[in-house]
C-alpha positions as semicolon CSV with decimal commas, in nm:
position;residue;x (nm);y (nm);z (nm)
1;M;13,761;11,894;10,391
2;P;13,611;12,214;10,519
3;V;13,305;12,180;10,732
4;T;13,054;12,471;10,777
5;L;12,762;12,509;11,025
6;K;12,510;12,749;10,873
7;D;12,294;12,903;11,147
8;F;11,977;13,048;11,019
9;Y;11,831;13,288;11,274
10;A;11,633;13,614;11,329
11;D;11,685;13,886;11,589
12;W;11,328;13,848;11,713
13;C;11,349;13,462;11,747
14;G;11,352;13,355;12,114
15;P;11,467;12,994;12,050
16;C;11,750;13,141;11,842
17;K;11,881;13,335;12,141
18;T;11,878;12,997;12,338
19;Q;12,075;12,836;12,064
20;D;12,343;13,107;12,045
21;P;12,537;13,015;12,359
22;I;12,550;12,651;12,269
23;L;12,696;12,738;11,923
24;E;12,949;12,989;12,078
25;E;13,077;12,735;12,329
26;L;13,102;12,460;12,056
27;E;13,287;12,697;11,828
28;E;13,526;12,793;12,105
29;D;13,594;12,436;12,213
30;W;13,643;12,300;11,858
31;D;13,891;12,572;11,760
32;D;13,915;12,586;11,380
33;R;13,776;12,240;11,297
34;F;13,467;12,397;11,145
35;S;13,329;12,737;11,053
36;V;13,002;12,904;11,158
37;E;12,821;13,108;10,901
38;K;12,536;13,314;11,061
39;V;12,245;13,384;10,821
40;N;11,990;13,648;10,938
41;V;11,677;13,534;10,744
42;D;11,528;13,887;10,756
43;E;11,832;14,024;10,573
44;D;11,921;13,728;10,348
45;Q;11,593;13,569;10,234
46;E;11,757;13,442;9,919
47;T;11,993;13,208;10,109
48;A;11,707;13,100;10,343
49;N;11,498;13,015;10,039
50;E;11,776;12,828;9,871
51;Y;11,818;12,609;10,176
52;Q;11,428;12,578;10,217
53;V;11,440;12,716;10,575
54;R;11,084;12,748;10,715
55;S;11,143;12,739;11,091
56;L;11,396;12,900;11,323
57;P;11,649;12,830;11,426
58;T;11,768;12,595;11,154
59;L;12,118;12,464;11,167
60;I;12,269;12,301;10,856
61;I;12,607;12,116;10,854
62;E;12,785;12,101;10,521
63;N;13,107;11,975;10,381
64;D;13,248;11,942;10,031
65;D;12,985;11,670;9,961
66;G;12,693;11,902;10,040
67;V;12,448;11,901;10,337
68;V;12,538;11,636;10,601
69;E;12,268;11,712;10,857
70;R;11,984;11,960;10,912
71;F;11,853;12,047;11,260
72;V;11,528;12,254;11,318
73;G;11,469;12,401;11,656
74;V;11,699;12,434;11,948
75;T;11,968;12,169;11,919
76;Q;12,178;12,022;12,192
77;R;12,555;12,023;12,184
78;D;12,588;11,641;12,162
79;D;12,376;11,615;11,853
80;L;12,578;11,894;11,686
81;E;12,914;11,729;11,783
82;N;12,803;11,400;11,644
83;A;12,691;11,563;11,314
84;L;13,021;11,762;11,298
85;E;13,227;11,444;11,343
86;E;13,025;11,273;11,076
87;A;13,083;11,566;10,839
88;G;13,456;11,539;10,900
89;A;13,535;11,817;11,143
């Protein structure tokens, strides 16, 4: 079951810059157990609207069943790991 973490961000977003190293470290430590899809909301407003993103950063964890978890604001690694495990990563 493929698990995806969608990272909705913007280049001008300060909290998004705080979130980046957390995601990079998590992605490195978890190898290929999940994929990260970065969505720049300024360049891809259609996808942001589809997922009803209203604040940044927004992180959405999905699997074959759909959205498992949604986080708004800077999210700590422990919370992301718990959601990824729940999603089957």
